[in-house]
Coordinates of C-alpha atoms in Angstrom, one line a residue:
Chain A
X1 CA -87.5 -218.8 58.2
X2 CA -87.2 -221.7 56.4
X3 CA -90.1 -222.2 54.9
X4 CA -89.6 -221.3 51.6
X5 CA -87.9 -223.7 48.6
X6 CA -84.4 -222.3 48.7
X7 CA -83.5 -220.9 51.9
X8 CA -80.3 -220.1 52.2
X9 CA -80.0 -218.9 56.3
X10 CA -76.9 -216.9 57.1
X11 CA -74.3 -218.6 55.4
X12 CA -70.6 -217.4 55.8
X13 CA -67.8 -218.6 54.3
X14 CA -64.5 -218.5 55.0
X15 CA -61.9 -219.9 53.2
X16 CA -58.3 -221.6 55.0
X17 CA -59.7 -222.2 58.4
X18 CA -61.9 -219.9 60.5
X19 CA -59.6 -218.1 62.5
X20 CA -56.9 -216.8 60.3
X21 CA -58.4 -216.8 56.6
X22 CA -60.0 -214.9 55.0
X23 CA -64.1 -214.4 55.2
X24 CA -65.5 -214.3 51.8
X25 CA -69.7 -214.5 52.8
X26 CA -70.9 -213.1 55.7
X27 CA -74.1 -213.9 57.3
X28 CA -76.2 -214.4 53.7
X29 CA -80.5 -214.9 54.3
X30 CA -82.2 -214.8 51.2
X31 CA -85.4 -217.1 50.2
X32 CA -86.1 -218.5 47.2
X33 CA -89.7 -219.5 46.2
X34 CA -90.5 -222.1 44.1
X35 CA -90.8 -221.1 40.3
X36 CA -89.0 -217.7 41.1
X37 CA -86.1 -216.6 39.2
X38 CA -83.9 -214.7 41.2
X39 CA -80.6 -213.1 40.1
X40 CA -77.4 -212.1 42.4
X41 CA -75.3 -208.9 41.0
X42 CA -71.9 -207.5 42.5
X43 CA -68.7 -206.0 41.4
X44 CA -65.8 -209.1 40.5
X45 CA -65.0 -210.9 43.7
X46 CA -67.7 -209.8 45.7
X47 CA -68.5 -213.3 46.3
X48 CA -70.9 -214.3 43.8
X49 CA -69.6 -217.3 42.5
X50 CA -69.1 -218.6 45.6
X51 CA -72.6 -217.7 47.3
X52 CA -73.1 -220.0 44.1
X53 CA -70.9 -222.6 44.7
X54 CA -72.3 -223.1 48.0
X55 CA -75.5 -223.6 46.5
X56 CA -74.6 -226.5 44.6
X57 CA -72.5 -228.4 47.0
X58 CA -69.7 -227.7 45.6
X59 CA -68.1 -225.3 48.3
X60 CA -68.9 -225.9 52.1
X61 CA -70.1 -223.5 54.3
X62 CA -68.6 -222.3 57.5
X63 CA -71.6 -221.3 59.1
X64 CA -74.9 -221.1 59.0
X65 CA -77.0 -223.9 55.9
X66 CA -78.6 -224.1 52.8
X67 CA -82.1 -225.8 52.6
X68 CA -83.7 -226.4 49.2
X69 CA -87.5 -227.8 49.5
X70 CA -86.7 -229.3 53.6
X71 CA -83.3 -230.6 52.5
X72 CA -80.1 -229.8 53.8
X73 CA -77.6 -229.4 50.9
X74 CA -74.4 -230.6 52.0
X75 CA -73.1 -232.4 48.3
X76 CA -73.7 -231.6 45.1
X77 CA -76.2 -233.0 43.1
X78 CA -78.7 -233.2 39.9
X79 CA -81.3 -231.6 42.0
X80 CA -79.4 -228.4 42.2
X81 CA -77.9 -228.0 38.0
X82 CA -75.3 -225.6 37.0
X83 CA -75.2 -224.1 34.3
X84 CA -71.2 -223.3 34.4
X85 CA -69.8 -220.3 33.0
X86 CA -67.5 -221.5 30.4
X87 CA -69.9 -224.5 29.3
X88 CA -67.9 -227.3 30.8
X89 CA -68.6 -229.4 28.2
X90 CA -66.8 -232.5 28.0
X91 CA -64.9 -231.8 24.6
X92 CA -64.5 -236.0 24.2
X93 CA -68.5 -236.3 23.9
X94 CA -70.4 -235.0 21.0
X95 CA -73.1 -232.8 21.7
X96 CA -75.8 -235.3 22.6
X97 CA -73.6 -237.9 24.5
X98 CA -72.5 -234.8 26.8
X99 CA -77.0 -234.3 27.6
X100 CA -77.4 -238.3 27.3
X101 CA -74.7 -238.9 30.3
X102 CA -76.7 -236.3 32.5
X103 CA -79.6 -238.2 31.7
X104 CA -77.8 -241.5 31.6
X105 CA -76.4 -240.9 35.5
X106 CA -80.5 -239.1 36.7
X107 CA -82.8 -241.0 35.3
X108 CA -80.9 -244.6 35.5
X109 CA -83.5 -247.1 36.7
X110 CA -86.3 -244.5 36.6
X111 CA -86.9 -244.5 32.5
X112 CA -85.7 -246.8 29.7
X113 CA -83.2 -246.7 27.5
X114 CA -85.4 -245.7 24.5
X115 CA -87.2 -242.7 27.4
X116 CA -83.7 -241.3 27.9
X117 CA -83.1 -241.4 23.9
X118 CA -86.4 -239.1 23.9
X119 CA -85.4 -237.1 27.1
X120 CA -82.2 -235.8 25.4
X121 CA -83.7 -235.0 22.7
X122 CA -86.6 -233.0 24.0
X123 CA -83.7 -231.2 26.3
X124 CA -81.5 -230.2 22.9
X125 CA -85.3 -229.6 21.4
X126 CA -85.9 -226.9 24.0
X127 CA -82.6 -225.2 23.4
X128 CA -82.7 -226.0 19.8
X129 CA -79.6 -227.7 19.4
X130 CA -81.4 -230.8 17.9
X131 CA -79.5 -230.2 14.7
X132 CA -76.3 -230.1 16.0
X133 CA -76.6 -233.3 18.3
X134 CA -73.5 -234.9 16.6
X135 CA -71.5 -232.3 16.7
X136 CA -67.9 -232.2 18.9
X137 CA -67.8 -228.9 21.6
X138 CA -64.6 -227.4 19.3
X139 CA -67.2 -227.7 16.3
X140 CA -69.7 -224.8 17.4
X141 CA -70.1 -221.7 18.8
X142 CA -69.6 -220.5 21.8
X143 CA -73.6 -219.8 22.2
X144 CA -74.8 -223.2 21.0
X145 CA -72.0 -224.4 23.2
X146 CA -73.7 -222.2 26.6
X147 CA -77.3 -223.4 25.0
X148 CA -76.1 -227.5 25.1
X149 CA -74.8 -226.8 28.5
X150 CA -78.5 -225.3 30.0
X151 CA -80.0 -228.1 27.8
X152 CA -77.6 -230.6 30.4
X153 CA -78.6 -228.9 33.2
X154 CA -82.5 -228.3 32.4
X155 CA -82.0 -232.7 31.7
X156 CA -81.6 -233.4 35.0
X157 CA -84.9 -231.6 36.0
X158 CA -83.3 -229.8 39.0
X159 CA -85.0 -228.4 41.7
X160 CA -82.9 -225.5 41.7
X161 CA -81.3 -224.7 38.4
X162 CA -78.3 -222.2 38.7
X163 CA -76.8 -219.7 36.1
X164 CA -73.5 -218.7 36.7
X165 CA -73.0 -215.7 34.8
X166 CA -74.1 -218.3 32.0
X167 CA -73.8 -215.2 28.9
X168 CA -70.5 -213.8 30.1
X169 CA -68.2 -214.8 27.0
X170 CA -70.5 -214.3 24.9
X171 CA -71.4 -210.9 22.3
X172 CA -74.0 -208.6 23.0
X173 CA -76.4 -210.2 20.0
X174 CA -75.8 -214.2 21.2
X175 CA -76.6 -213.1 24.3
X176 CA -79.9 -211.4 23.4
X177 CA -81.2 -214.2 21.8
X178 CA -79.9 -216.8 25.0
X179 CA -81.4 -214.7 27.2
X180 CA -84.8 -215.0 25.5
X181 CA -84.0 -218.1 25.4
X182 CA -83.8 -218.6 28.7
X183 CA -87.2 -216.4 29.4
X184 CA -89.4 -218.6 27.2
X185 CA -87.9 -222.2 28.6
X186 CA -88.7 -220.4 32.2
X187 CA -92.3 -220.1 31.2
X188 CA -92.9 -223.0 30.0
X189 CA -91.4 -224.9 32.4
X190 CA -91.5 -222.9 35.5
X191 CA -88.3 -223.5 37.3
X192 CA -86.7 -221.5 40.1
X193 CA -83.6 -220.2 39.0
X194 CA -80.9 -218.7 40.9
X195 CA -78.4 -216.5 38.1
X196 CA -75.2 -215.1 38.7
X197 CA -75.0 -211.8 36.5
X198 CA -72.8 -208.8 36.4
X199 CA -74.9 -207.0 33.4
X200 CA -78.0 -204.7 34.8
X201 CA -80.0 -205.0 31.9
X202 CA -79.9 -208.7 32.6
X203 CA -81.0 -209.0 36.0
X204 CA -83.2 -206.7 35.1
X205 CA -84.8 -208.2 32.1
X206 CA -84.9 -211.8 33.6
X207 CA -85.6 -211.5 37.4
X208 CA -88.4 -211.3 39.6
X209 CA -86.3 -210.0 42.1
X210 CA -82.5 -208.7 42.2
X211 CA -80.3 -209.6 45.1
X212 CA -77.2 -207.0 45.1
X213 CA -74.1 -207.9 47.3
X214 CA -71.9 -205.7 48.9
X215 CA -68.0 -205.7 48.3
X216 CA -66.1 -208.5 49.4
X217 CA -64.4 -209.3 51.7
X218 CA -66.5 -210.3 54.2
X219 CA -69.3 -209.8 51.6
X220 CA -73.5 -210.0 52.8
X221 CA -76.6 -209.1 51.0
X222 CA -76.8 -204.9 50.7
X223 CA -80.5 -204.6 49.1
X224 CA -83.0 -206.4 47.2
X225 CA -84.8 -204.8 44.3
X226 CA -88.1 -206.4 43.2
X227 CA -89.1 -206.3 38.9
X228 CA -92.4 -206.2 39.1
X229 CA -93.3 -206.4 35.3
X230 CA -95.2 -208.7 33.9
X231 CA -94.1 -212.1 31.7
X232 CA -93.6 -212.7 28.9
X233 CA -91.5 -209.5 28.9
X234 CA -90.2 -208.5 25.4
X235 CA -87.1 -206.7 25.1
X236 CA -88.2 -203.7 23.2
X237 CA -91.7 -203.3 25.4
X238 CA -90.0 -203.8 28.9
X239 CA -86.7 -201.2 28.7
X240 CA -89.5 -198.3 28.1
X241 CA -91.5 -199.8 30.6
X242 CA -92.0 -197.5 34.2
X243 CA -91.2 -200.1 36.3
X244 CA -88.3 -201.6 34.5
X245 CA -86.4 -198.0 34.4
X246 CA -87.0 -197.6 38.3
X247 CA -85.5 -200.8 38.8
X248 CA -82.2 -200.2 36.3
X249 CA -82.0 -197.1 38.2
X250 CA -81.8 -198.7 41.4
X251 CA -79.5 -201.1 40.8
X252 CA -76.8 -199.3 39.1
X253 CA -77.2 -196.5 41.6
X254 CA -76.3 -199.6 44.5
X255 CA -73.2 -200.9 42.2
X256 CA -72.3 -197.0 41.5
X257 CA -72.2 -195.8 45.2
X258 CA -70.3 -199.1 46.0
X259 CA -67.2 -198.2 43.6
X260 CA -67.0 -195.5 44.5
X261 CA -66.9 -196.4 48.7
X262 CA -64.5 -198.9 47.1
X263 CA -62.3 -196.6 45.3
X264 CA -62.1 -194.3 48.5
Chain B
X1 CA -48.0 -213.8 -7.8
X2 CA -48.5 -216.5 -9.8
X3 CA -52.3 -216.7 -9.7
X4 CA -53.7 -213.9 -11.7
X5 CA -50.7 -215.5 -14.5
X6 CA -52.4 -219.0 -14.6
X7 CA -56.0 -217.7 -14.6
X8 CA -55.0 -215.3 -18.2
X9 CA -53.3 -218.6 -19.1
X10 CA -56.5 -220.2 -19.2
X11 CA -59.1 -217.4 -19.7
X12 CA -57.7 -215.9 -23.0
X13 CA -58.1 -219.2 -25.2
X14 CA -62.0 -219.4 -24.2
X15 CA -62.6 -215.6 -25.1
X16 CA -61.3 -216.5 -28.7
X17 CA -63.3 -219.7 -29.4
X18 CA -67.4 -219.1 -29.8
X19 CA -69.5 -218.4 -27.0
X20 CA -71.1 -222.3 -28.0
X21 CA -67.5 -224.2 -26.7
X22 CA -67.2 -221.4 -23.8
X23 CA -69.7 -223.5 -21.4
X24 CA -67.9 -227.1 -22.7
X25 CA -64.2 -226.0 -22.4
X26 CA -65.0 -223.7 -19.0
X27 CA -64.7 -226.6 -16.5
X28 CA -61.8 -228.1 -18.5
X29 CA -59.7 -225.1 -18.2
X30 CA -60.9 -225.0 -14.7
X31 CA -59.9 -228.7 -13.8
X32 CA -56.3 -227.8 -15.5
X33 CA -55.8 -225.2 -13.6
X34 CA -56.6 -226.8 -10.1
X35 CA -54.3 -229.4 -11.3
X36 CA -51.6 -226.8 -11.9
X37 CA -52.2 -225.7 -8.3
X38 CA -52.3 -229.0 -7.0
X39 CA -48.5 -229.5 -8.9
X40 CA -47.0 -226.3 -7.2
X41 CA -48.1 -227.3 -3.6
X42 CA -47.3 -230.9 -4.0
X43 CA -43.4 -229.8 -5.7
X44 CA -43.2 -227.3 -2.6
X45 CA -43.8 -229.9 0.0
X46 CA -41.5 -232.6 -1.8
X47 CA -38.5 -230.5 -3.2
X48 CA -37.3 -229.0 0.1
X49 CA -36.7 -232.3 1.6
X50 CA -35.4 -234.4 -1.8
X51 CA -33.1 -230.6 -2.0
X52 CA -31.8 -231.6 1.5
X53 CA -30.7 -235.1 1.1
X54 CA -29.0 -234.3 -2.3
X55 CA -26.9 -231.8 -1.0
X56 CA -26.5 -234.0 2.1
X57 CA -25.2 -237.4 0.2
X58 CA -23.0 -234.6 -2.4
X59 CA -21.1 -233.3 0.4
X60 CA -20.5 -236.7 2.0
X61 CA -19.5 -237.7 -1.1
X62 CA -16.9 -235.5 -1.2
X63 CA -15.6 -235.5 1.8
X64 CA -15.5 -239.4 1.3
X65 CA -13.3 -239.5 -1.6
X66 CA -11.0 -237.7 -0.3
X67 CA -10.9 -239.8 3.0
X68 CA -10.4 -243.0 1.6
X69 CA -9.7 -245.2 5.1
X70 CA -13.1 -243.3 6.5
X71 CA -16.3 -243.8 6.3
X72 CA -17.5 -244.9 2.9
X73 CA -19.1 -242.6 0.3
X74 CA -22.7 -243.0 -1.0
X75 CA -21.6 -244.4 -4.1
X76 CA -18.9 -246.8 -2.4
X77 CA -22.1 -248.2 0.1
X78 CA -24.5 -248.7 -2.7
X79 CA -21.6 -251.2 -4.6
X80 CA -20.6 -253.0 -1.3
X81 CA -23.8 -253.1 0.4
X82 CA -26.0 -253.6 -2.6
X83 CA -27.6 -256.8 -2.1
X84 CA -28.6 -256.2 1.2
X85 CA -30.6 -253.0 0.3
X86 CA -31.8 -255.2 -2.7
X87 CA -33.1 -257.7 -0.2
X88 CA -34.0 -257.7 2.8
X89 CA -35.9 -260.7 3.0
X90 CA -33.7 -263.5 2.6
X91 CA -33.3 -266.0 5.4
X92 CA -30.0 -268.1 5.2
X93 CA -31.3 -269.3 8.5
X94 CA -28.8 -268.7 12.2
X95 CA -28.1 -265.1 12.2
X96 CA -28.1 -264.8 8.1
X97 CA -31.2 -263.3 7.3
X98 CA -32.0 -260.2 5.3
X99 CA -32.3 -256.4 7.5
X100 CA -36.4 -257.0 8.2
X101 CA -36.0 -259.9 9.8
X102 CA -33.4 -258.5 12.0
X103 CA -35.6 -254.6 12.1
X104 CA -39.3 -257.8 12.4
X105 CA -37.0 -259.2 15.4
X106 CA -35.9 -256.0 17.2
X107 CA -39.9 -254.6 16.5
X108 CA -41.4 -257.6 18.5
X109 CA -39.2 -256.8 20.8
X110 CA -40.5 -253.4 21.3
X111 CA -44.3 -254.6 21.3
X112 CA -43.8 -256.5 24.3
X113 CA -41.5 -254.8 26.0
X114 CA -43.4 -252.0 25.2
X115 CA -47.1 -253.0 25.5
X116 CA -45.9 -254.4 29.0
X117 CA -44.3 -250.6 29.8
X118 CA -47.8 -248.8 28.9
X119 CA -50.4 -251.1 30.9
X120 CA -47.9 -250.6 34.1
X121 CA -46.8 -247.0 33.2
X122 CA -50.6 -245.8 32.5
X123 CA -51.7 -247.8 35.8
X124 CA -49.0 -246.3 37.6
X125 CA -49.4 -242.6 36.5
X126 CA -53.3 -242.4 37.6
X127 CA -52.6 -244.0 40.8
X128 CA -49.9 -241.3 41.3
X129 CA -51.4 -238.4 40.2
X130 CA -54.9 -239.5 41.9
X131 CA -53.4 -240.3 45.0
X132 CA -51.5 -237.5 47.3
X133 CA -50.1 -240.6 49.2
X134 CA -49.0 -242.4 46.6
X135 CA -47.3 -239.6 44.9
X136 CA -45.5 -238.9 48.1
X137 CA -44.8 -242.7 48.6
X138 CA -43.6 -243.0 44.8
X139 CA -43.1 -240.0 43.5
X140 CA -38.5 -240.2 44.8
X141 CA -38.4 -243.4 43.6
X142 CA -39.8 -242.4 40.2
X143 CA -37.6 -239.6 39.9
X144 CA -33.9 -241.4 40.8
X145 CA -34.4 -244.8 39.1
X146 CA -35.8 -242.4 35.6
X147 CA -32.7 -241.3 35.6
X148 CA -30.5 -244.9 35.1
X149 CA -29.1 -244.8 31.4
X150 CA -31.2 -248.3 30.2
X151 CA -27.9 -249.9 29.2
X152 CA -27.2 -249.9 33.4
X153 CA -30.2 -252.1 33.5
X154 CA -28.8 -254.8 31.8
X155 CA -26.3 -256.5 33.9
X156 CA -28.9 -256.7 36.4
X157 CA -31.3 -257.4 34.6
X158 CA -29.3 -260.2 33.6
X159 CA -28.5 -261.5 36.6
X160 CA -31.7 -261.6 37.5
X161 CA -33.2 -263.0 34.6
X162 CA -30.3 -264.9 33.7
X163 CA -31.4 -265.4 30.2
X164 CA -30.6 -262.8 27.2
X165 CA -34.6 -262.4 25.9
X166 CA -36.3 -261.5 28.8
X167 CA -33.6 -259.1 29.5
X168 CA -33.6 -257.2 26.3
X169 CA -37.1 -257.0 27.5
X170 CA -37.0 -256.1 30.7
X171 CA -34.8 -253.3 29.6
X172 CA -36.8 -252.4 26.9
X173 CA -39.4 -252.5 29.7
X174 CA -37.9 -249.7 32.2
X175 CA -36.9 -247.7 29.7
X176 CA -40.7 -246.9 28.5
X177 CA -42.0 -247.0 31.4
X178 CA -40.4 -243.4 33.4
X179 CA -41.6 -241.1 30.6
X180 CA -45.4 -242.9 31.2
X181 CA -46.0 -243.2 34.3
X182 CA -44.6 -239.2 34.9
X183 CA -46.8 -237.9 31.8
X184 CA -49.9 -240.1 33.2
X185 CA -49.9 -238.5 36.4
X186 CA -49.4 -235.0 35.0
X187 CA -52.5 -235.7 33.1
X188 CA -54.6 -237.3 36.1
X189 CA -53.5 -233.9 38.0
X190 CA -54.5 -231.8 35.2
X191 CA -57.7 -232.8 34.8
X192 CA -59.8 -229.3 34.8
X193 CA -61.4 -228.2 38.0
X194 CA -64.6 -227.9 35.7
X195 CA -65.0 -231.7 34.4
X196 CA -64.4 -233.0 37.9
X197 CA -67.8 -230.4 38.9
X198 CA -69.4 -231.7 36.4
X199 CA -68.7 -235.0 37.6
X200 CA -69.6 -234.0 41.5
X201 CA -73.4 -231.8 40.2
X202 CA -74.1 -235.4 38.4
X203 CA -72.8 -237.3 41.8
X204 CA -70.9 -240.3 39.4
X205 CA -69.5 -242.5 41.5
X206 CA -65.9 -243.0 41.5
X207 CA -65.6 -245.9 38.4
X208 CA -68.1 -243.4 36.2
X209 CA -65.6 -240.8 37.1
X210 CA -62.7 -242.5 36.2
X211 CA -64.2 -243.9 33.0
X212 CA -66.3 -241.0 32.1
X213 CA -63.8 -238.3 32.7
X214 CA -60.7 -238.8 34.6
X215 CA -59.7 -241.3 31.8
X216 CA -60.4 -239.2 28.8
X217 CA -58.9 -235.9 29.8
X218 CA -55.6 -237.2 30.5
X219 CA -55.9 -239.0 27.5
X220 CA -53.4 -236.4 25.2
X221 CA -50.8 -236.5 28.4
X222 CA -51.0 -240.3 28.1
X223 CA -50.3 -240.4 24.6
X224 CA -47.4 -237.9 25.1
X225 CA -46.2 -240.4 27.7
X226 CA -46.4 -242.8 24.8
X227 CA -44.5 -241.3 22.7
X228 CA -41.5 -240.4 24.2
X229 CA -41.6 -243.4 25.6
X230 CA -42.1 -245.9 21.9
X231 CA -39.3 -243.5 21.0
X232 CA -36.7 -244.4 24.0
X233 CA -37.8 -248.5 23.8
X234 CA -36.0 -248.3 20.0
X235 CA -33.2 -246.6 21.5
X236 CA -32.4 -249.5 24.3
X237 CA -33.7 -252.2 22.0
X238 CA -30.8 -251.8 19.7
X239 CA -28.1 -250.7 22.4
X240 CA -29.3 -253.8 24.5
X241 CA -29.4 -256.1 20.8
X242 CA -25.7 -255.1 21.0
X243 CA -24.6 -256.6 24.1
X244 CA -27.0 -259.9 23.6
X245 CA -26.2 -261.3 20.5
X246 CA -28.3 -263.4 18.2
X247 CA -31.1 -261.7 15.1
X248 CA -32.4 -258.6 15.6
X249 CA -31.0 -254.9 14.3
X250 CA -28.8 -254.4 17.5
X251 CA -26.9 -257.3 17.2
X252 CA -26.3 -257.1 13.4
X253 CA -24.9 -253.8 13.4
X254 CA -22.8 -254.9 16.1
X255 CA -22.0 -258.0 13.7
X256 CA -20.9 -256.3 11.0
X257 CA -18.7 -254.3 12.5
X258 CA -16.5 -256.6 13.9
X259 CA -16.4 -258.2 10.5
X260 CA -15.5 -254.5 9.0
X261 CA -18.2 -253.7 6.3
X262 CA -19.2 -250.1 7.5
X263 CA -21.3 -250.2 4.3
X264 CA -23.8 -252.4 6.1
X265 CA -24.0 -250.4 9.2
X266 CA -25.2 -247.3 7.4
X267 CA -27.3 -249.1 5.5
X268 CA -28.8 -250.6 8.6
X269 CA -28.7 -247.1 10.1
X270 CA -31.1 -246.1 7.5
X271 CA -33.6 -249.1 8.6
X272 CA -33.2 -247.8 12.6
X273 CA -33.7 -244.2 11.7
X274 CA -37.1 -244.9 9.1
X275 CA -38.4 -247.9 11.7
X276 CA -37.9 -245.1 15.3
X277 CA -39.5 -242.8 12.9
X278 CA -42.6 -244.7 11.4
X279 CA -43.1 -245.7 15.2
X280 CA -42.8 -242.3 16.4
X281 CA -45.3 -241.3 13.8
X282 CA -47.8 -244.5 14.2
X283 CA -48.4 -243.5 18.3
X284 CA -48.8 -239.7 17.2
X285 CA -52.1 -240.6 15.2
X286 CA -53.1 -243.2 17.3
X287 CA -53.4 -240.2 19.9
X288 CA -55.0 -238.3 17.6
X289 CA -57.3 -240.9 16.8
X290 CA -58.3 -242.2 20.5
X291 CA -58.4 -238.7 21.9
X292 CA -60.3 -237.4 19.4
X293 CA -59.9 -233.5 20.4
X294 CA -60.1 -233.6 23.9
X295 CA -57.5 -231.0 24.1
X296 CA -59.6 -229.1 22.0
X297 CA -62.6 -227.0 23.9

């Protein structure tokens, strides 16, 4: 315990007071190694987003602790950058300014003005959004907004990248393109990633491990499925691979059984 | 419906001329068609209001002609008040000035009183919106005071300030400030949690958070308050000048009433209406420029 890079230890979250409140999460234990891509999947309302917010520091734990690189998480910070579900770009700033705000905030005093400019462009280039750098969020598509959200998070050079259903609101084609981009970036930078999703294929394609959550209240980790597919993974090649099919089946079966139990 | 017809009009002559000229003629034909479409659009936007105004004037003329002792008819107003309609810029000293100067004096008062109201109102609004304690302490006071009619403030401000001009400014200030405070506070309270989370993840200092997230996010609300405020302050200045005297469009109206020049009052009312409309548009335009699509997401 506590040896891995990101360690979630016996985390429980109860809203509205420990005694009378509603218990959302109970006894969550999860170890994530450096450079690992871990997905968290579960039915809506099972507390996936709550868990991510706890790791981000946006929500306090009721019991337990989150430890990242030997330091306890107590407040939000740029070393745990979040890509929010609804992009959360500031609409009054251009694409460039949205990323630059994060760069200025994180690297003020560490990089010169010119370096910060270069770093902003570099991160926009990683998500192929340099061409729209002067546009405002309202002028670009949902997929592009999410790309900028990813660029903003990457620009903080986070120790762990937290993705909160980043592609949930996108159409299937855009989602596939963005998944490929995320895989490329992960291969290039080797980030540690924790991703919330409700899409089984997305989880299997992107992850090293898939964490399946039981239904709330008092949700916890039900099962963990490793995906031992070699990288780089190509969408068209892996989806017939026995490992892919096996992992996919395990996740679908888990979710299906949970759904039956919830309905009963 | 009209478009295909226009196409036929331009296409028919073109098809008759030899092919060599067609290339030269086409752009001109297309330009003519475009001009016709543009003219139709202008007509569609300009004609209805003109017809509306024309109808109103005609009805007014008709009713006024039957009641010679009442409100003067438009033709009567034109005859009696041609002087002040055509010469808004004359200045014979004292209060004997053209309408432009009266309006200008009133506008200067509004500018001072409204600017003060905007500054204090936005500051108080941010305070009340951001702090629960400040909200609990001040909101009841605001809720009671904002219902006090503008003119009810005049005797109090006269008693406190002893002079006409500062009192008029105070009445504008106190009239315009409530919608600004209340809308700013709502805007600050409604900053989306997502933007707050961005600020928290970036660890923005309270001051950076205020300028980079809170203020821009609240800007559309602030300008709603400013827009309501500027309209109310224009109402207040006209009313308070009636009681205070001196130069100003409000006193001009009162003065003309005392000398039974109803035609002049109608002309002055037109000025008041047009200036009020212009003020509203101006603040709306400013808001659109400053908020730069902050409400869109």
